[in-house]
Amino acid sequence: MDELAKEYLANLVRFMGPAGKILINGSWIAAGSEEPIDVHNPATGKVIAHIAAGGKAEVDLAVKAARAAFDEGPWTRITPTERSRLIWRLSDLIEANSEEFALLETLDNGKPLGAARADVATAVGHLRYNAGWPTKLTGDTIAPSSENALLMYTLREPVGVAGLIAPWNFPLVNAILKLAPALAAGCTVVLKPAEQTSLTTLRLGMLICEAGIPDGVVNIVTGYGREAGAALTEHPGVDKISFTGSTQVGRNILRAAAGDFKRVSLELGGKSPVIIFPDADLEQAIEGAAARIFGNAGQVCTANSRLYTHRDVFDRVVEGVSERAEKIKVGPGFDAGSQMGPVISREQRDRILGHIEAGVSEGATLTTGGRGIGSEGYFIEPTVFVQTKPDMSVMREEIFGPVLCAASFSEDDLDSIAREANDTVYGLSAAIWTRDLTTAHLLSRKLRAGSIRINGAGNDFALPFGGYKQSGFGRENGREGVEAFTELKSVSIGH
Ligand code: NAD
C-alpha cells in the first residue's frame, strides 16, 4: 500500500472512529448497533477499515434532516447564484485535495492510480458543469387559447428530497454525477455509496461541510443495499430515487418506488456492441475496442463487451485486440505501470470466472486469458472469446469484467447488422468504427441504445446519458440530467 494512501486512510479512520460514522444534518454520528462493514483492499483482499452499517433508523434520521432542509431550511430559499457558488466551492475543495481522493479511490476500488486521478478530474468537471445550471433553469410562457386567460407559464421546481444510490465501479464520479445536478436543481439529498467503496464519499462529506453547504442539505448513510438502500427506496419522505447499479436491483427499486409513486431514474446494466467496418482506421478501432472492454477491468456499464467485425477484417481485429489484451500489465493500482487493477471483490471475481467457464462449456473458444491471476487480491486476465453464438450466456449476460466476445458479420446491409447488435435486453451504448459518414449516421438511427459513440468518441458532462430497454430510464448529464431532479408546474392567470 502506498505510504501516503496509508496516511490518508489513517486520518479518515481517526476522524470517523474505528466503526465509521454517517453524516446527518451536518454532524458525523455513530450508526446504531449493527456490526460495522469490513472494507477490503481489492489488490490484497485484506481488511483496511470499517464503515458504519446504517439501516432503517439511520436512513429515517437522514431523510428527516433532508426533509427539514428542503421544507423549512435555507436550501430552497437561497438564490440560484449562491447555490452555484457553493457547488463551485465544493469543486475547488475536491481539486485542492485531488491526490488524496485518488489515493483513497485506488486503495478502496483497486483501479490504477492514473485512472483514479482522471476520475477525480471528471468529478470536479461534473460539479463545475452543474454549478452553471441553477441560474439557467427556466420555464416557458405559453400563448393561451382560451379567451379568459391572460397569461400562462411554467415553473421548474426542485422535486424535493432525493435518494441517491451509487455503485462501486466509479465511486466518487458516480456519487457526484448524481449529487451535482440534484443540488443544482435545489434538491436536498440522502446519498448512499456502495458498501464496497464508501471511503471517497465519506471524505466528500467532510468537504461538503467545509464548503458551507447548509446542514441537512447533503446527508450520507453508508450501509448494505438490502438494508440502507432498501430503507431509502421505501421511505415515504423521499420524493425521488436516482440509482446506478444492476438491472436486478433496479427492478426492485422500481417496485418499491411504485408504492408512493416516487420519481425514479435508473442507470442499469449493459451488453453493448462495438461494430467495426472494413473501411475503419483499424489500428485505432483495435485500440478503442480493447480500451472499451479492458478499461476499469471491464467494470463499466457502457463496456463494449460484444465485438461485431466485418468478416474481411475479423481475423486482423481479433488478433490485434488479443495481442493488446496480452500486453496489458495487470497489477495493484499503486504499482507503477499497472494498466489494469483487480476487480472489486472475491464475489465479482468468482462471478466473472463462472461466466468464462460457462462460455467455454457452451463451445466458445478463448484466444487469450480466461483465468484468475495469483492468490492475493482479485485479479483476472483480460479475456477474448471467439466462435461465439448469439444464444450463449456470455453473449447475453452482463459479465461486468474484462471479457470480450467476438463475432463476425458477413452482411453489408445495415438492417441485419443492427438486428444482431440489438439482440439483447439491454440498450445503454453502442460503438461504431467506420470512415463512411453515411453508414455511421444511418446505423446510429437503427441501434436501440441511449449513446452511440462513433470512431472512439466518449461521453461529456453536457451530453445526456442513459439507457433504452432494460438499461434503465431517465437521463443523466446535460440539461436533462438537472431537469430529472425537477417537477414542472403550470400557472395560468385569468382576467
Ligand atoms: P448492485 O446493483 O447490487 O449495487 C449497486 C448499489 O445498489 C449499491 O450501493 C448497493 O448497496 C445498492 N443496493 C443493492 N441492493 C439494493 C436494494 N435492494 N435496494 C436499494 N439499493 C440496493 O450491484 P452489485 O451487486 O454490487 O454488482 C452486481 C452487478 O451489478 C455487477 O456485476 C454489474 O453487472 C452490475 N453493476 C452495474 C453498474 C453500472 O454502472 N450500471 C455498477 C455496479 C454494478
Coordinates of C-alpha atoms and ligand atoms in Angstrom, one line a residue:
M1 CA 0.0 0.0 0.0
D2 CA 1.3 3.4 -0.9
E3 CA 2.6 5.3 2.2
L4 CA 0.6 8.5 1.5
A5 CA -2.6 6.4 1.0
K6 CA -1.9 4.8 4.3
E7 CA -1.6 8.2 6.0
Y8 CA -4.8 9.5 4.4
L9 CA -6.7 6.4 5.4
A10 CA -5.4 6.7 9.0
N11 CA -6.6 10.3 9.1
L12 CA -10.0 9.3 7.8
V13 CA -10.3 6.4 10.3
R14 CA -9.2 8.7 13.1
F15 CA -11.9 11.2 12.1
M16 CA -14.6 8.5 11.6
G17 CA -13.6 6.3 14.5
P18 CA -13.0 2.5 14.1
A19 CA -16.6 1.7 13.2
G20 CA -17.2 4.6 10.8
K21 CA -19.8 7.3 11.0
I22 CA -22.6 8.7 8.9
L23 CA -23.4 12.4 8.1
I24 CA -26.8 13.6 9.3
N25 CA -27.8 17.2 9.4
G26 CA -24.2 18.4 9.3
S27 CA -22.9 16.2 12.1
W28 CA -21.0 12.9 12.0
I29 CA -22.7 10.4 14.2
A30 CA -22.2 6.7 15.1
A31 CA -24.7 4.4 13.4
G32 CA -26.9 2.2 15.5
S33 CA -25.8 -1.2 16.8
E34 CA -25.2 -3.1 13.6
E35 CA -21.8 -4.7 13.1
P36 CA -19.6 -2.4 11.0
I37 CA -18.8 -3.4 7.4
D38 CA -15.3 -4.6 6.6
V39 CA -13.6 -2.5 3.8
H40 CA -11.3 -4.7 1.7
N41 CA -8.4 -3.6 -0.5
P42 CA -9.2 -5.5 -3.7
A43 CA -5.5 -5.7 -4.6
T44 CA -4.7 -7.8 -1.4
G45 CA -8.1 -8.9 -0.1
K46 CA -7.1 -7.5 3.3
V47 CA -9.4 -5.5 5.6
I48 CA -8.2 -1.9 5.7
A49 CA -11.0 -0.1 7.5
H50 CA -14.6 -0.4 8.7
I51 CA -17.6 1.7 7.7
A52 CA -20.9 2.1 9.6
A53 CA -23.7 -0.3 8.6
G54 CA -26.6 2.2 8.5
G55 CA -30.1 0.7 8.4
K56 CA -33.7 1.8 8.7
A57 CA -33.2 4.1 11.7
E58 CA -30.3 5.9 10.3
V59 CA -32.0 6.4 6.9
D60 CA -35.0 7.7 8.7
L61 CA -32.9 10.3 10.5
A62 CA -31.2 11.3 7.3
V63 CA -34.5 11.7 5.4
K64 CA -35.9 13.8 8.2
A65 CA -32.9 16.1 8.1
A66 CA -33.1 16.4 4.3
R67 CA -36.9 16.9 4.5
A68 CA -36.4 19.7 7.0
A69 CA -33.6 21.4 5.0
F70 CA -36.0 21.3 2.0
D71 CA -39.3 22.2 3.6
E72 CA -38.1 24.7 6.1
G73 CA -34.4 25.1 5.6
P74 CA -32.3 27.5 3.7
W75 CA -31.6 25.5 0.6
T76 CA -34.9 26.3 -1.3
R77 CA -34.7 29.9 -0.2
I78 CA -31.1 30.8 -1.1
T79 CA -30.6 32.4 -4.5
P80 CA -29.6 30.3 -7.5
T81 CA -26.3 32.3 -7.6
E82 CA -25.5 31.3 -4.1
R83 CA -26.3 27.6 -4.9
S84 CA -23.9 27.9 -7.9
R85 CA -21.2 29.4 -5.7
L86 CA -21.4 26.6 -3.1
I87 CA -21.3 23.9 -5.8
W88 CA -18.3 25.6 -7.3
R89 CA -16.7 25.9 -3.9
L90 CA -17.0 22.2 -3.4
S91 CA -15.3 21.5 -6.7
D92 CA -12.4 23.8 -5.6
L93 CA -12.0 21.9 -2.4
I94 CA -12.0 18.5 -4.2
E95 CA -9.5 19.8 -6.6
A96 CA -7.3 21.1 -3.8
N97 CA -7.4 17.6 -2.3
S98 CA -7.3 15.6 -5.5
E99 CA -4.3 13.5 -4.8
E100 CA -5.9 12.3 -1.5
F101 CA -9.1 11.4 -3.3
A102 CA -7.1 9.5 -6.0
L103 CA -5.1 7.6 -3.4
L104 CA -8.2 6.7 -1.4
E105 CA -10.0 5.5 -4.5
T106 CA -7.2 3.3 -5.6
L107 CA -7.0 1.8 -2.2
D108 CA -10.7 1.2 -1.9
N109 CA -11.7 0.3 -5.5
G110 CA -8.3 -1.1 -6.8
K111 CA -8.1 0.9 -10.1
P112 CA -4.7 2.2 -11.3
L113 CA -3.7 5.5 -9.7
G114 CA -3.7 7.3 -13.1
A115 CA -7.3 6.2 -13.7
A116 CA -8.2 7.3 -10.2
R117 CA -6.7 10.7 -10.8
A118 CA -8.7 11.0 -14.0
D119 CA -11.8 10.1 -12.1
V120 CA -11.2 13.0 -9.6
A121 CA -10.8 15.4 -12.5
T122 CA -14.1 14.1 -14.0
A123 CA -15.9 14.6 -10.7
V124 CA -14.6 18.2 -10.5
G125 CA -15.7 18.8 -14.0
H126 CA -19.2 17.5 -13.3
L127 CA -19.6 19.8 -10.3
R128 CA -18.4 22.8 -12.4
Y129 CA -20.7 22.0 -15.3
N130 CA -23.7 21.7 -12.9
A131 CA -22.7 24.8 -11.0
G132 CA -23.8 26.7 -14.0
W133 CA -27.3 25.4 -14.0
P134 CA -29.1 27.0 -11.0
T135 CA -29.2 30.4 -12.8
K136 CA -30.3 28.9 -16.1
L137 CA -33.3 26.7 -15.2
T138 CA -36.3 28.4 -16.6
G139 CA -39.9 27.7 -17.5
D140 CA -41.8 28.9 -20.6
T141 CA -44.5 31.4 -21.3
I142 CA -47.4 29.8 -23.2
A143 CA -49.8 31.6 -25.6
P144 CA -53.3 30.9 -24.1
S145 CA -56.0 29.8 -26.5
S146 CA -58.9 30.4 -24.1
E147 CA -60.4 33.9 -24.0
N148 CA -60.5 34.3 -20.2
A149 CA -56.8 33.6 -19.8
L150 CA -54.3 36.4 -19.6
L151 CA -51.1 34.6 -19.0
M152 CA -49.8 31.0 -18.8
Y153 CA -46.3 30.0 -17.8
T154 CA -44.4 27.1 -16.4
L155 CA -42.0 26.9 -13.4
R156 CA -39.2 24.4 -12.9
E157 CA -39.2 23.5 -9.2
P158 CA -36.9 21.0 -7.3
V159 CA -38.5 17.6 -6.9
G160 CA -37.8 17.6 -3.2
V161 CA -35.7 15.1 -1.2
A162 CA -33.6 12.8 -3.5
G163 CA -32.2 9.4 -2.5
L164 CA -29.0 8.8 -4.4
I165 CA -27.7 5.2 -4.6
A166 CA -24.3 4.8 -6.1
P167 CA -22.3 1.8 -7.3
W168 CA -18.7 0.8 -6.7
N169 CA -17.1 0.9 -10.2
F170 CA -16.6 4.7 -10.3
P171 CA -17.4 5.6 -6.6
L172 CA -16.6 9.3 -6.5
V173 CA -17.6 10.1 -10.0
N174 CA -21.0 8.3 -9.7
A175 CA -21.7 10.0 -6.3
I176 CA -21.1 13.4 -7.9
L177 CA -22.8 12.6 -11.1
K178 CA -26.0 12.4 -9.0
L179 CA -25.2 14.9 -6.3
A180 CA -24.2 17.8 -8.6
P181 CA -27.4 18.0 -10.6
A182 CA -29.6 17.3 -7.5
L183 CA -28.0 20.3 -5.7
A184 CA -28.2 22.5 -8.9
A185 CA -31.9 21.8 -9.2
G186 CA -32.4 22.8 -5.5
C187 CA -33.0 19.3 -4.0
T188 CA -31.7 18.1 -0.7
V189 CA -30.3 14.6 -0.6
V190 CA -29.5 11.4 1.2
L191 CA -26.6 9.7 -0.5
K192 CA -25.8 6.0 -0.1
P193 CA -22.5 4.9 -1.5
A194 CA -21.8 1.2 -2.3
E195 CA -20.8 -0.8 0.7
Q196 CA -17.6 -1.9 -1.1
T197 CA -16.4 1.6 -1.8
S198 CA -17.6 4.3 0.6
L199 CA -14.2 6.0 1.5
T200 CA -14.1 8.8 -1.1
T201 CA -17.8 9.6 -0.4
L202 CA -17.1 9.9 3.3
R203 CA -14.2 12.3 2.5
L204 CA -16.5 14.1 0.2
G205 CA -18.9 14.6 3.1
M206 CA -16.2 16.3 5.1
L207 CA -15.6 18.8 2.3
I208 CA -19.4 19.3 1.8
C209 CA -19.4 20.6 5.4
E210 CA -16.2 22.6 4.8
A211 CA -17.7 24.2 1.7
G212 CA -20.5 25.7 3.8
I213 CA -23.4 23.8 2.1
P214 CA -26.0 24.2 4.8
D215 CA -26.6 21.4 7.3
G216 CA -29.1 18.8 6.2
V217 CA -28.8 19.5 2.5
V218 CA -26.5 16.5 2.0
N219 CA -26.7 13.5 4.3
I220 CA -24.6 10.4 3.8
V221 CA -25.6 7.0 5.1
T222 CA -23.2 4.1 4.5
G223 CA -24.6 0.6 4.6
Y224 CA -25.7 -2.5 2.7
G225 CA -28.0 -2.2 -0.2
R226 CA -30.6 -4.6 1.1
E227 CA -30.8 -2.6 4.4
A228 CA -29.8 1.1 3.9
G229 CA -30.6 1.1 0.2
A230 CA -33.9 -0.6 0.5
A231 CA -34.9 1.7 3.5
L232 CA -34.2 4.8 1.4
T233 CA -36.2 3.5 -1.5
E234 CA -39.2 2.7 0.7
H235 CA -39.1 5.8 2.8
P236 CA -42.2 8.0 2.3
G237 CA -40.2 11.2 2.9
V238 CA -38.2 10.6 -0.3
D239 CA -39.6 12.2 -3.5
K240 CA -37.1 10.8 -6.0
I241 CA -34.6 7.9 -6.3
S242 CA -31.6 8.1 -8.6
F243 CA -29.9 4.7 -8.8
T244 CA -26.9 3.3 -10.7
G245 CA -26.2 -0.4 -10.5
S246 CA -27.5 -3.8 -11.6
T247 CA -30.7 -4.3 -13.6
Q248 CA -32.0 -6.7 -10.9
V249 CA -31.7 -4.2 -8.1
G250 CA -33.2 -1.5 -10.5
R251 CA -36.2 -3.7 -10.9
N252 CA -36.6 -4.0 -7.0
I253 CA -36.3 -0.2 -6.7
L254 CA -38.9 0.4 -9.3
R255 CA -41.3 -1.9 -7.4
A256 CA -40.6 -0.3 -4.1
A257 CA -41.0 3.2 -5.6
A258 CA -44.3 2.3 -7.1
G259 CA -45.9 2.4 -3.6
D260 CA -46.0 6.1 -3.4
F261 CA -45.1 7.0 -7.0
K262 CA -41.6 8.2 -6.3
R263 CA -39.9 9.7 -9.3
V264 CA -37.1 7.2 -10.4
S265 CA -34.0 7.5 -12.6
L266 CA -32.3 4.2 -13.3
E267 CA -28.9 3.7 -14.9
L268 CA -28.5 0.0 -15.1
G269 CA -26.6 -2.7 -16.9
G270 CA -25.5 -3.2 -20.5
K271 CA -24.2 -5.6 -23.1
S272 CA -23.1 -3.0 -25.5
P273 CA -21.9 -3.8 -29.0
V274 CA -18.9 -2.4 -30.9
I275 CA -19.3 -2.7 -34.7
I276 CA -16.2 -2.4 -36.9
F277 CA -16.5 -1.9 -40.7
P278 CA -13.6 -2.8 -43.1
D279 CA -13.1 0.8 -44.0
A280 CA -12.3 1.9 -40.4
D281 CA -8.9 3.0 -39.3
L282 CA -8.2 -0.5 -38.0
E283 CA -5.3 0.4 -35.7
Q284 CA -7.5 2.9 -33.9
A285 CA -10.5 0.7 -33.9
I286 CA -8.5 -2.2 -32.3
E287 CA -7.1 0.1 -29.7
G288 CA -10.5 1.6 -29.0
A289 CA -12.2 -1.8 -28.8
A290 CA -9.6 -3.1 -26.3
A291 CA -9.8 0.1 -24.2
R292 CA -13.6 -0.1 -24.1
I293 CA -13.6 -3.6 -22.5
F294 CA -10.4 -3.8 -20.5
G295 CA -10.6 -0.2 -19.1
N296 CA -11.6 -0.3 -15.4
A297 CA -11.2 -4.1 -15.6
G298 CA -14.4 -4.2 -17.7
Q299 CA -16.4 -2.9 -14.7
V300 CA -18.1 -0.2 -16.8
C301 CA -21.9 -0.1 -17.5
T302 CA -21.1 1.0 -21.1
A303 CA -18.3 -1.5 -21.7
N304 CA -18.4 -2.7 -25.3
S305 CA -18.5 -6.4 -24.4
R306 CA -19.8 -7.7 -27.8
L307 CA -17.5 -7.1 -30.8
Y308 CA -19.0 -7.4 -34.3
T309 CA -16.5 -7.2 -37.1
H310 CA -16.9 -7.5 -40.8
R311 CA -15.6 -10.9 -41.9
D312 CA -13.0 -9.3 -44.2
V313 CA -11.1 -7.9 -41.2
F314 CA -12.3 -10.2 -38.5
D315 CA -9.1 -12.1 -38.0
R316 CA -6.9 -9.0 -38.0
V317 CA -9.1 -7.2 -35.5
V318 CA -9.4 -10.2 -33.1
E319 CA -5.6 -10.8 -33.4
G320 CA -5.0 -7.1 -32.6
V321 CA -7.3 -7.0 -29.7
S322 CA -6.0 -10.3 -28.3
E323 CA -2.4 -9.0 -28.6
R324 CA -3.3 -5.9 -26.7
A325 CA -5.0 -7.9 -24.1
E326 CA -1.8 -9.9 -23.6
K327 CA 0.3 -6.8 -23.2
I328 CA -1.9 -5.2 -20.6
K329 CA 0.1 -5.0 -17.3
V330 CA -2.3 -6.3 -14.7
G331 CA -1.4 -5.5 -11.1
P332 CA -2.1 -3.4 -7.9
G333 CA -3.2 0.1 -8.7
F334 CA -0.3 1.6 -6.8
D335 CA 2.3 -0.3 -8.9
A336 CA 4.0 2.0 -11.4
G337 CA 3.0 0.8 -14.9
S338 CA -0.2 -1.1 -13.8
Q339 CA -2.7 -0.7 -16.5
M340 CA -5.5 -2.9 -15.1
G341 CA -6.2 -3.4 -11.4
P342 CA -8.1 -6.1 -9.7
V343 CA -11.9 -6.4 -9.9
I344 CA -13.8 -5.2 -6.9
S345 CA -14.3 -8.3 -4.7
R346 CA -14.0 -12.0 -4.4
E347 CA -17.7 -12.4 -5.3
Q348 CA -17.2 -10.4 -8.5
R349 CA -14.1 -12.4 -9.4
D350 CA -15.8 -15.7 -8.9
R351 CA -18.9 -14.5 -10.8
I352 CA -16.7 -13.4 -13.8
L353 CA -14.7 -16.7 -13.8
G354 CA -18.1 -18.5 -13.6
H355 CA -19.2 -16.7 -16.8
I356 CA -16.0 -17.6 -18.5
E357 CA -16.4 -21.2 -17.6
A358 CA -19.9 -21.2 -18.9
G359 CA -18.7 -19.7 -22.2
V360 CA -16.1 -22.5 -22.6
S361 CA -18.6 -25.2 -21.8
E362 CA -21.1 -23.7 -24.3
G363 CA -18.5 -24.0 -27.0
A364 CA -16.9 -20.6 -27.3
T365 CA -13.1 -20.5 -27.8
L366 CA -10.6 -18.4 -25.9
T367 CA -8.0 -16.6 -27.9
T368 CA -6.4 -15.2 -24.7
G369 CA -7.0 -15.0 -21.0
G370 CA -9.7 -16.9 -19.1
R371 CA -8.1 -17.3 -15.7
G372 CA -7.7 -15.6 -12.4
I373 CA -4.2 -14.3 -11.6
G374 CA -2.3 -15.1 -8.3
S375 CA -3.7 -16.0 -4.9
E376 CA -3.7 -12.5 -3.4
G377 CA -6.3 -9.9 -4.5
Y378 CA -8.9 -10.3 -7.2
F379 CA -7.1 -10.2 -10.5
I380 CA -8.4 -11.6 -13.8
E381 CA -6.7 -12.0 -17.1
P382 CA -8.0 -9.8 -20.0
T383 CA -10.1 -12.4 -21.9
V384 CA -11.2 -12.7 -25.5
F385 CA -13.8 -15.3 -26.8
V386 CA -14.3 -16.2 -30.5
Q387 CA -16.7 -18.8 -32.0
T388 CA -19.5 -17.3 -30.1
K389 CA -23.2 -17.8 -30.9
P390 CA -25.9 -15.3 -30.2
D391 CA -27.7 -17.6 -27.7
M392 CA -24.6 -18.3 -25.5
S393 CA -24.8 -16.9 -21.9
V394 CA -21.5 -14.9 -22.5
M395 CA -23.2 -13.1 -25.4
R396 CA -26.4 -12.4 -23.5
E397 CA -25.5 -11.7 -19.8
E398 CA -23.7 -8.7 -18.4
I399 CA -20.3 -10.0 -17.2
F400 CA -19.0 -6.7 -15.8
G401 CA -15.4 -7.9 -16.1
P402 CA -12.6 -7.9 -18.7
V403 CA -14.2 -10.3 -21.1
L404 CA -14.8 -9.6 -24.8
C405 CA -17.0 -11.8 -27.0
A406 CA -16.2 -11.5 -30.7
A407 CA -18.4 -12.4 -33.7
S408 CA -18.2 -11.6 -37.4
F409 CA -20.8 -10.3 -39.8
S410 CA -20.9 -11.1 -43.5
E411 CA -23.8 -8.9 -44.5
D412 CA -23.3 -5.4 -45.8
D413 CA -26.9 -4.5 -45.1
L414 CA -27.2 -2.3 -42.1
D415 CA -30.6 -3.7 -41.0
S416 CA -29.1 -7.2 -40.4
I417 CA -26.1 -5.7 -38.6
A418 CA -28.4 -3.6 -36.4
R419 CA -30.6 -6.7 -35.8
E420 CA -27.6 -8.6 -34.4
A421 CA -26.4 -5.6 -32.4
N422 CA -29.8 -5.0 -30.9
D423 CA -30.3 -8.7 -30.0
T424 CA -30.0 -8.0 -26.2
V425 CA -32.4 -7.0 -23.4
Y426 CA -30.0 -4.0 -22.8
G427 CA -29.6 -0.7 -24.7
L428 CA -27.2 1.5 -23.0
S429 CA -24.5 2.2 -25.5
A430 CA -23.1 1.2 -28.9
A431 CA -19.8 2.0 -30.7
I432 CA -19.3 2.2 -34.5
W433 CA -16.0 2.4 -36.3
T434 CA -16.1 3.4 -40.0
R435 CA -14.8 6.2 -42.2
D436 CA -18.1 6.3 -44.1
L437 CA -20.3 9.0 -42.5
T438 CA -23.5 7.8 -44.2
T439 CA -23.0 4.3 -42.7
A440 CA -22.3 5.9 -39.3
H441 CA -25.4 8.1 -39.3
L442 CA -27.7 5.5 -40.8
L443 CA -26.6 2.8 -38.3
S444 CA -26.8 5.2 -35.4
R445 CA -30.6 5.5 -36.0
K446 CA -31.1 1.8 -36.3
L447 CA -29.4 0.9 -33.0
R448 CA -31.6 0.8 -29.9
A449 CA -29.2 2.3 -27.4
G450 CA -29.0 5.6 -25.4
S451 CA -25.5 6.5 -26.5
I452 CA -23.9 5.9 -29.9
R453 CA -20.1 6.5 -30.0
I454 CA -18.5 6.8 -33.4
N455 CA -14.8 6.4 -34.0
G456 CA -13.8 6.5 -30.4
A457 CA -15.7 9.5 -29.1
G458 CA -16.6 9.4 -25.4
N459 CA -19.1 10.9 -23.0
D460 CA -19.4 14.5 -21.9
F461 CA -21.0 16.4 -18.9
A462 CA -23.3 18.2 -21.3
L463 CA -24.4 15.1 -23.3
P464 CA -27.4 13.2 -22.0
F465 CA -26.6 9.7 -20.9
G466 CA -29.0 6.8 -20.1
G467 CA -30.5 3.6 -21.4
Y468 CA -33.1 2.1 -23.7
K469 CA -34.8 -1.1 -22.8
Q470 CA -33.6 -2.9 -19.6
S471 CA -30.6 -0.5 -19.2
G472 CA -33.0 1.8 -17.3
F473 CA -34.7 5.1 -17.9
G474 CA -34.2 8.8 -17.4
R475 CA -31.1 10.6 -18.4
E476 CA -28.0 11.9 -16.5
N477 CA -25.8 14.8 -17.7
G478 CA -26.8 17.9 -19.6
R479 CA -30.0 19.9 -19.2
E480 CA -32.0 16.6 -19.0
G481 CA -29.8 15.5 -16.0
V482 CA -30.7 18.6 -14.0
E483 CA -34.3 18.6 -15.1
A484 CA -34.6 15.0 -13.9
F485 CA -34.4 16.5 -10.3
T486 CA -37.3 18.9 -11.0
E487 CA -41.1 19.0 -11.3
L488 CA -42.8 21.2 -13.9
K489 CA -45.6 23.4 -12.6
S490 CA -48.1 25.2 -14.8
V491 CA -49.5 28.5 -13.8
S492 CA -52.5 30.2 -15.6
I493 CA -53.9 33.6 -14.9
G494 CA -57.3 34.7 -15.9
H495 CA -58.8 38.2 -16.3
Ligands
NAD1 P1 -25.9 -3.7 -7.0 O1 -26.9 -3.2 -8.0 O2 -26.4 -4.7 -6.0 O3 -25.4 -2.4 -6.1 C1 -25.4 -1.1 -6.6 C2 -25.9 -0.2 -5.4 O4 -27.2 -0.5 -5.1 C3 -25.0 -0.3 -4.1 O5 -25.0 1.0 -3.5 C4 -25.9 -1.2 -3.3 O6 -25.7 -1.1 -1.9 C5 -27.3 -0.8 -3.7 N1 -28.3 -1.8 -3.5 C6 -28.2 -3.2 -3.5 N2 -29.4 -3.7 -3.3 C7 -30.3 -2.7 -3.1 C8 -31.7 -2.7 -2.8 N3 -32.4 -3.8 -2.6 N4 -32.3 -1.5 -2.6 C9 -31.6 -0.4 -2.8 N5 -30.3 -0.3 -3.0 C10 -29.6 -1.5 -3.2 O7 -24.7 -4.1 -7.7 P2 -23.6 -5.3 -7.2 O8 -24.3 -6.5 -6.6 O9 -22.7 -4.6 -6.3 O10 -23.0 -5.7 -8.6 C11 -23.7 -6.7 -9.3 C12 -23.8 -6.4 -10.8 O11 -24.4 -5.1 -10.9 C13 -22.5 -6.3 -11.5 O12 -21.9 -7.4 -11.8 C14 -22.9 -5.4 -12.7 O13 -23.5 -6.3 -13.6 C15 -24.0 -4.5 -12.1 N6 -23.4 -3.2 -11.8 C16 -23.7 -2.2 -12.7 C17 -23.2 -0.9 -12.5 C18 -23.4 0.1 -13.5 O14 -22.7 1.1 -13.5 N7 -24.5 0.1 -14.3 C19 -22.4 -0.7 -11.4 C20 -22.2 -1.7 -10.5 C21 -22.7 -2.9 -10.7

